[in-house]
Amino acid sequence: MAAPANKNIKDLNGKWSINKTHSDSTDPVLALQGIGWMTRKALGIATVTQHTKMYTKTPEDNTAAGDVIHIDIDQMVTGGLKGTSEHRALDWKYRSHSDWLFGEVQGRTRLTTLEAVRKEAQEAGGVTASDAEFVTQGFLAETEEGETIEGFVVNDGKKWTAWQIWGFATVNGERWLVRSFAVRRKDKDEVVRVRLCYEWVGELDS
């Protein structure tokens, strides 16, 4: 189902389901991240629905200029698999996170623009520029000309990084939420780039 017109990059509140028909396979990504074959196959046939809540909150350390946008995501997975939870603050500060699937990671998230992402990647050069070409392409004008969510995660133990951009794109003739990823090994020149497409399911239960 298409995303409602009132849903935008600052209001993703609701339930979003990954559409596997229109998304790239996540198996190569999970393999690069060290996830075992049995778990990958189970996730490959499971339905994954994300319950997303966005809100603003005053930082406890009062270091920000104002309230910071937060995103809490509870991921529901069918087939008897345990879901995961994400808690993001859009202030570009690294925070620790641990779960059964991805292990111990450090991640940061922010609101930015595709223009800024491309400029920073071009200045950095190398693999950053090549990954940026993938993760910033294919979005609607509202994302291309407006704001996007950028996330970056590092797993030092398993030696991978995951860079992602969120926005809206036309999928199956409709406006859907899309997240584009470039996942890299830190110890070798190996990368997997995928695009995940999310259908709108409905509002969160009250």
PDB file of C-alpha atoms in Angstrom:
ATOM      1  CA  MET A   1       0.000   0.000   0.000  1.00  0.00           C
ATOM      2  CA  ALA A   2       1.230   3.502  -0.821  1.00  0.00           C
ATOM      3  CA  ALA A   3       2.453   5.752   1.967  1.00  0.00           C
ATOM      4  CA  PRO A   4      -0.230   8.239   3.026  1.00  0.00           C
ATOM      5  CA  ALA A   5       0.315  11.788   1.752  1.00  0.00           C
ATOM      6  CA  ASN A   6       0.804  13.063   5.307  1.00  0.00           C
ATOM      7  CA  LYS A   7       3.755  10.736   5.931  1.00  0.00           C
ATOM      8  CA  ASN A   8       7.118  12.379   5.356  1.00  0.00           C
ATOM      9  CA  ILE A   9      10.716  12.049   6.479  1.00  0.00           C
ATOM     10  CA  LYS A  10       9.880  13.763   9.792  1.00  0.00           C
ATOM     11  CA  ASP A  11       6.725  11.718  10.346  1.00  0.00           C
ATOM     12  CA  LEU A  12       7.277   8.014   9.751  1.00  0.00           C
ATOM     13  CA  ASN A  13       5.015   7.020  12.625  1.00  0.00           C
ATOM     14  CA  GLY A  14       3.242   3.782  11.783  1.00  0.00           C
ATOM     15  CA  LYS A  15       3.770   0.237  10.551  1.00  0.00           C
ATOM     16  CA  TRP A  16       5.944  -0.452   7.486  1.00  0.00           C
ATOM     17  CA  SER A  17       6.475  -3.895   5.955  1.00  0.00           C
ATOM     18  CA  ILE A  18       9.433  -4.855   3.763  1.00  0.00           C
ATOM     19  CA  ASN A  19       8.169  -5.898   0.338  1.00  0.00           C
ATOM     20  CA  LYS A  20      10.535  -8.645  -0.803  1.00  0.00           C
ATOM     21  CA  THR A  21       9.214  -8.687  -4.360  1.00  0.00           C
ATOM     22  CA  HIS A  22      10.461  -5.157  -4.997  1.00  0.00           C
ATOM     23  CA  SER A  23      13.394  -5.133  -2.562  1.00  0.00           C
ATOM     24  CA  ASP A  24      16.864  -6.508  -3.179  1.00  0.00           C
ATOM     25  CA  SER A  25      17.755  -9.717  -1.383  1.00  0.00           C
ATOM     26  CA  THR A  26      19.264  -9.165   2.055  1.00  0.00           C
ATOM     27  CA  ASP A  27      21.043 -12.545   2.071  1.00  0.00           C
ATOM     28  CA  PRO A  28      24.359 -11.208   0.661  1.00  0.00           C
ATOM     29  CA  VAL A  29      24.326  -8.393   3.224  1.00  0.00           C
ATOM     30  CA  LEU A  30      23.674 -10.724   6.139  1.00  0.00           C
ATOM     31  CA  ALA A  31      26.389 -13.080   4.910  1.00  0.00           C
ATOM     32  CA  LEU A  32      28.894 -10.215   4.797  1.00  0.00           C
ATOM     33  CA  GLN A  33      27.854  -9.278   8.346  1.00  0.00           C
ATOM     34  CA  GLY A  34      28.642 -12.787   9.572  1.00  0.00           C
ATOM     35  CA  ILE A  35      25.064 -14.004  10.044  1.00  0.00           C
ATOM     36  CA  GLY A  36      24.775 -17.805   9.837  1.00  0.00           C
ATOM     37  CA  TRP A  37      23.129 -19.676   6.961  1.00  0.00           C
ATOM     38  CA  MET A  38      20.165 -20.994   8.986  1.00  0.00           C
ATOM     39  CA  THR A  39      19.275 -17.549  10.307  1.00  0.00           C
ATOM     40  CA  ARG A  40      19.638 -16.000   6.839  1.00  0.00           C
ATOM     41  CA  LYS A  41      17.300 -18.556   5.300  1.00  0.00           C
ATOM     42  CA  ALA A  42      14.724 -18.101   8.068  1.00  0.00           C
ATOM     43  CA  LEU A  43      14.805 -14.328   7.604  1.00  0.00           C
ATOM     44  CA  GLY A  44      14.548 -14.818   3.856  1.00  0.00           C
ATOM     45  CA  ILE A  45      11.078 -16.370   4.149  1.00  0.00           C
ATOM     46  CA  ALA A  46       9.833 -14.330   7.124  1.00  0.00           C
ATOM     47  CA  THR A  47       7.640 -11.228   6.965  1.00  0.00           C
ATOM     48  CA  VAL A  48       9.359  -8.247   8.569  1.00  0.00           C
ATOM     49  CA  THR A  49       7.238  -5.341   9.792  1.00  0.00           C
ATOM     50  CA  GLN A  50       8.674  -2.270  11.474  1.00  0.00           C
ATOM     51  CA  HIS A  51       6.670  -0.384  14.085  1.00  0.00           C
ATOM     52  CA  THR A  52       8.121   3.128  13.908  1.00  0.00           C
ATOM     53  CA  LYS A  53       7.652   5.936  16.398  1.00  0.00           C
ATOM     54  CA  MET A  54       9.143   9.420  15.901  1.00  0.00           C
ATOM     55  CA  TYR A  55       9.174  12.127  18.555  1.00  0.00           C
ATOM     56  CA  THR A  56      11.249  15.066  19.788  1.00  0.00           C
ATOM     57  CA  LYS A  57      13.086  15.119  23.071  1.00  0.00           C
ATOM     58  CA  THR A  58      15.268  17.596  24.916  1.00  0.00           C
ATOM     59  CA  PRO A  59      18.835  16.191  25.276  1.00  0.00           C
ATOM     60  CA  GLU A  60      19.742  15.323  28.853  1.00  0.00           C
ATOM     61  CA  ASP A  61      23.103  17.078  28.488  1.00  0.00           C
ATOM     62  CA  ASN A  62      21.479  20.157  26.882  1.00  0.00           C
ATOM     63  CA  THR A  63      24.267  20.331  24.297  1.00  0.00           C
ATOM     64  CA  ALA A  64      21.971  20.635  21.278  1.00  0.00           C
ATOM     65  CA  ALA A  65      20.482  23.897  20.064  1.00  0.00           C
ATOM     66  CA  GLY A  66      16.981  22.505  20.588  1.00  0.00           C
ATOM     67  CA  ASP A  67      14.966  19.350  20.863  1.00  0.00           C
ATOM     68  CA  VAL A  68      16.307  16.316  18.987  1.00  0.00           C
ATOM     69  CA  ILE A  69      14.211  14.024  16.804  1.00  0.00           C
ATOM     70  CA  HIS A  70      14.217  10.408  17.977  1.00  0.00           C
ATOM     71  CA  ILE A  71      13.194   7.289  16.073  1.00  0.00           C
ATOM     72  CA  ASP A  72      12.246   4.076  17.882  1.00  0.00           C
ATOM     73  CA  ILE A  73      11.752   1.009  15.693  1.00  0.00           C
ATOM     74  CA  ASP A  74      10.448  -2.339  16.921  1.00  0.00           C
ATOM     75  CA  GLN A  75      10.919  -4.944  14.219  1.00  0.00           C
ATOM     76  CA  MET A  76       8.335  -7.739  14.190  1.00  0.00           C
ATOM     77  CA  VAL A  77       9.360 -10.953  12.426  1.00  0.00           C
ATOM     78  CA  THR A  78       7.182 -13.963  11.602  1.00  0.00           C
ATOM     79  CA  GLY A  79       8.281 -17.598  11.657  1.00  0.00           C
ATOM     80  CA  GLY A  80       9.208 -17.702  15.326  1.00  0.00           C
ATOM     81  CA  LEU A  81      12.219 -15.416  14.943  1.00  0.00           C
ATOM     82  CA  LYS A  82      12.970 -12.791  17.554  1.00  0.00           C
ATOM     83  CA  GLY A  83      12.702  -9.216  16.372  1.00  0.00           C
ATOM     84  CA  THR A  84      15.118  -6.376  17.020  1.00  0.00           C
ATOM     85  CA  SER A  85      14.745  -2.808  18.267  1.00  0.00           C
ATOM     86  CA  GLU A  86      16.460   0.393  17.152  1.00  0.00           C
ATOM     87  CA  HIS A  87      16.620   3.629  19.118  1.00  0.00           C
ATOM     88  CA  ARG A  88      18.040   6.502  17.080  1.00  0.00           C
ATOM     89  CA  ALA A  89      18.626  10.151  17.940  1.00  0.00           C
ATOM     90  CA  LEU A  90      19.112  12.387  14.911  1.00  0.00           C
ATOM     91  CA  ASP A  91      22.064  14.336  16.303  1.00  0.00           C
ATOM     92  CA  TRP A  92      24.941  12.490  14.524  1.00  0.00           C
ATOM     93  CA  LYS A  93      26.443  11.263  17.783  1.00  0.00           C
ATOM     94  CA  TYR A  94      27.726   7.686  18.060  1.00  0.00           C
ATOM     95  CA  ARG A  95      25.784   5.458  20.419  1.00  0.00           C
ATOM     96  CA  SER A  96      26.279   1.827  21.390  1.00  0.00           C
ATOM     97  CA  HIS A  97      23.695  -0.800  20.543  1.00  0.00           C
ATOM     98  CA  SER A  98      23.546  -4.559  21.008  1.00  0.00           C
ATOM     99  CA  ASP A  99      21.102  -7.187  19.766  1.00  0.00           C
ATOM    100  CA  TRP A 100      21.014 -10.904  19.001  1.00  0.00           C
ATOM    101  CA  LEU A 101      21.320 -10.462  15.245  1.00  0.00           C
ATOM    102  CA  PHE A 102      23.957  -7.766  14.645  1.00  0.00           C
ATOM    103  CA  GLY A 103      25.913  -7.957  17.893  1.00  0.00           C
ATOM    104  CA  GLU A 104      27.769  -4.993  19.380  1.00  0.00           C
ATOM    105  CA  VAL A 105      27.658  -1.914  17.141  1.00  0.00           C
ATOM    106  CA  GLN A 106      28.224   1.832  17.233  1.00  0.00           C
ATOM    107  CA  GLY A 107      25.816   3.925  15.189  1.00  0.00           C
ATOM    108  CA  ARG A 108      24.830   7.494  14.449  1.00  0.00           C
ATOM    109  CA  THR A 109      21.935   9.116  12.563  1.00  0.00           C
ATOM    110  CA  ARG A 110      21.006  12.574  11.308  1.00  0.00           C
ATOM    111  CA  LEU A 111      18.715  14.617   9.115  1.00  0.00           C
ATOM    112  CA  THR A 112      20.611  15.890   6.085  1.00  0.00           C
ATOM    113  CA  THR A 113      20.213  16.402   2.333  1.00  0.00           C
ATOM    114  CA  LEU A 114      21.266  14.270  -0.611  1.00  0.00           C
ATOM    115  CA  GLU A 115      23.277  17.214  -1.913  1.00  0.00           C
ATOM    116  CA  ALA A 116      25.255  17.360   1.339  1.00  0.00           C
ATOM    117  CA  VAL A 117      25.800  13.588   1.331  1.00  0.00           C
ATOM    118  CA  ARG A 118      27.139  13.664  -2.229  1.00  0.00           C
ATOM    119  CA  LYS A 119      29.395  16.637  -1.507  1.00  0.00           C
ATOM    120  CA  GLU A 120      30.938  15.032   1.574  1.00  0.00           C
ATOM    121  CA  ALA A 121      31.418  11.749  -0.289  1.00  0.00           C
ATOM    122  CA  GLN A 122      33.091  13.498  -3.215  1.00  0.00           C
ATOM    123  CA  GLU A 123      35.465  15.286  -0.860  1.00  0.00           C
ATOM    124  CA  ALA A 124      36.293  12.000   0.880  1.00  0.00           C
ATOM    125  CA  GLY A 125      36.711  10.170  -2.436  1.00  0.00           C
ATOM    126  CA  GLY A 126      37.469   6.491  -2.891  1.00  0.00           C
ATOM    127  CA  VAL A 127      34.864   3.925  -1.881  1.00  0.00           C
ATOM    128  CA  THR A 128      32.787   6.585  -0.124  1.00  0.00           C
ATOM    129  CA  ALA A 129      32.072   8.326  -3.424  1.00  0.00           C
ATOM    130  CA  SER A 130      31.171   5.073  -5.176  1.00  0.00           C
ATOM    131  CA  ASP A 131      28.801   4.053  -2.393  1.00  0.00           C
ATOM    132  CA  ALA A 132      27.191   7.508  -2.362  1.00  0.00           C
ATOM    133  CA  GLU A 133      26.348   7.161  -6.028  1.00  0.00           C
ATOM    134  CA  PHE A 134      24.179   4.148  -5.145  1.00  0.00           C
ATOM    135  CA  VAL A 135      22.585   5.196  -1.862  1.00  0.00           C
ATOM    136  CA  THR A 136      21.491   8.654  -3.079  1.00  0.00           C
ATOM    137  CA  GLN A 137      19.866   7.620  -6.371  1.00  0.00           C
ATOM    138  CA  GLY A 138      16.255   6.939  -7.330  1.00  0.00           C
ATOM    139  CA  PHE A 139      14.329   9.090  -4.874  1.00  0.00           C
ATOM    140  CA  LEU A 140      11.364  11.356  -5.493  1.00  0.00           C
ATOM    141  CA  ALA A 141      11.740  15.135  -5.691  1.00  0.00           C
ATOM    142  CA  GLU A 142      10.555  15.524  -2.083  1.00  0.00           C
ATOM    143  CA  THR A 143      13.666  13.620  -0.977  1.00  0.00           C
ATOM    144  CA  GLU A 144      15.995  14.891  -3.706  1.00  0.00           C
ATOM    145  CA  GLU A 145      15.149  18.515  -2.957  1.00  0.00           C
ATOM    146  CA  GLY A 146      14.230  18.194   0.712  1.00  0.00           C
ATOM    147  CA  GLU A 147      15.633  16.281   3.662  1.00  0.00           C
ATOM    148  CA  THR A 148      16.672  12.690   4.117  1.00  0.00           C
ATOM    149  CA  ILE A 149      17.741  10.498   7.032  1.00  0.00           C
ATOM    150  CA  GLU A 150      21.314   9.230   6.969  1.00  0.00           C
ATOM    151  CA  GLY A 151      22.613   6.474   9.216  1.00  0.00           C
ATOM    152  CA  PHE A 152      26.034   4.903   9.698  1.00  0.00           C
ATOM    153  CA  VAL A 153      26.805   1.810  11.782  1.00  0.00           C
ATOM    154  CA  VAL A 154      30.144   0.199  12.643  1.00  0.00           C
ATOM    155  CA  ASN A 155      30.740  -3.305  13.979  1.00  0.00           C
ATOM    156  CA  ASP A 156      34.409  -3.470  14.932  1.00  0.00           C
ATOM    157  CA  GLY A 157      34.210  -7.065  16.120  1.00  0.00           C
ATOM    158  CA  LYS A 158      32.882  -8.454  12.846  1.00  0.00           C
ATOM    159  CA  LYS A 159      34.634  -5.779  10.790  1.00  0.00           C
ATOM    160  CA  TRP A 160      31.770  -4.239   8.815  1.00  0.00           C
ATOM    161  CA  THR A 161      30.151  -0.860   8.275  1.00  0.00           C
ATOM    162  CA  ALA A 162      26.633  -0.089   7.066  1.00  0.00           C
ATOM    163  CA  TRP A 163      25.726   3.235   5.470  1.00  0.00           C
ATOM    164  CA  GLN A 164      22.087   3.974   4.739  1.00  0.00           C
ATOM    165  CA  ILE A 165      19.859   6.707   3.318  1.00  0.00           C
ATOM    166  CA  TRP A 166      16.082   6.914   3.853  1.00  0.00           C
ATOM    167  CA  GLY A 167      13.598   8.624   1.594  1.00  0.00           C
ATOM    168  CA  PHE A 168      10.557   8.210  -0.604  1.00  0.00           C
ATOM    169  CA  ALA A 169      10.570   6.711  -4.105  1.00  0.00           C
ATOM    170  CA  THR A 170       8.150   5.380  -6.684  1.00  0.00           C
ATOM    171  CA  VAL A 171       7.832   1.609  -6.277  1.00  0.00           C
ATOM    172  CA  ASN A 172       5.214  -0.498  -8.039  1.00  0.00           C
ATOM    173  CA  GLY A 173       3.677   2.743  -9.311  1.00  0.00           C
ATOM    174  CA  GLU A 174       3.175   4.095  -5.784  1.00  0.00           C
ATOM    175  CA  ARG A 175       4.993   6.291  -3.269  1.00  0.00           C
ATOM    176  CA  TRP A 176       6.825   4.033  -0.815  1.00  0.00           C
ATOM    177  CA  LEU A 177       9.429   4.462   1.894  1.00  0.00           C
ATOM    178  CA  VAL A 178      12.845   3.260   0.688  1.00  0.00           C
ATOM    179  CA  ARG A 179      16.133   2.665   2.511  1.00  0.00           C
ATOM    180  CA  SER A 180      19.298   2.268   0.419  1.00  0.00           C
ATOM    181  CA  PHE A 181      22.332   0.554   1.967  1.00  0.00           C
ATOM    182  CA  ALA A 182      26.032   0.158   1.248  1.00  0.00           C
ATOM    183  CA  VAL A 183      27.489  -2.483   3.590  1.00  0.00           C
ATOM    184  CA  ARG A 184      31.281  -2.943   3.572  1.00  0.00           C
ATOM    185  CA  ARG A 185      33.926  -5.106   5.133  1.00  0.00           C
ATOM    186  CA  LYS A 186      36.576  -3.098   6.961  1.00  0.00           C
ATOM    187  CA  ASP A 187      39.362  -5.613   6.385  1.00  0.00           C
ATOM    188  CA  LYS A 188      38.914  -6.234   2.643  1.00  0.00           C
ATOM    189  CA  ASP A 189      37.511  -4.595  -0.477  1.00  0.00           C
ATOM    190  CA  GLU A 190      34.063  -6.175  -0.292  1.00  0.00           C
ATOM    191  CA  VAL A 191      30.739  -4.334  -0.524  1.00  0.00           C
ATOM    192  CA  VAL A 192      27.063  -5.207  -0.935  1.00  0.00           C
ATOM    193  CA  ARG A 193      24.604  -2.504  -1.981  1.00  0.00           C
ATOM    194  CA  VAL A 194      20.858  -3.069  -1.604  1.00  0.00           C
ATOM    195  CA  ARG A 195      17.600  -1.151  -1.675  1.00  0.00           C
ATOM    196  CA  LEU A 196      14.760  -2.126   0.669  1.00  0.00           C
ATOM    197  CA  CYS A 197      11.209  -1.019  -0.150  1.00  0.00           C
ATOM    198  CA  TYR A 198       8.633  -0.571   2.601  1.00  0.00           C
ATOM    199  CA  GLU A 199       4.877  -0.720   2.117  1.00  0.00           C
ATOM    200  CA  TRP A 200       2.575   1.209   4.407  1.00  0.00           C
ATOM    201  CA  VAL A 201       0.631  -1.144   6.691  1.00  0.00           C
ATOM    202  CA  GLY A 202      -1.193   1.255   9.013  1.00  0.00           C
ATOM    203  CA  GLU A 203      -1.037   3.428  12.090  1.00  0.00           C
ATOM    204  CA  LEU A 204       0.394   2.175  15.352  1.00  0.00           C
ATOM    205  CA  ASP A 205      -2.038   0.663  17.795  1.00  0.00           C
ATOM    206  CA  SER A 206      -3.078   3.157  20.429  1.00  0.00           C
TER     207      SER A 206
END
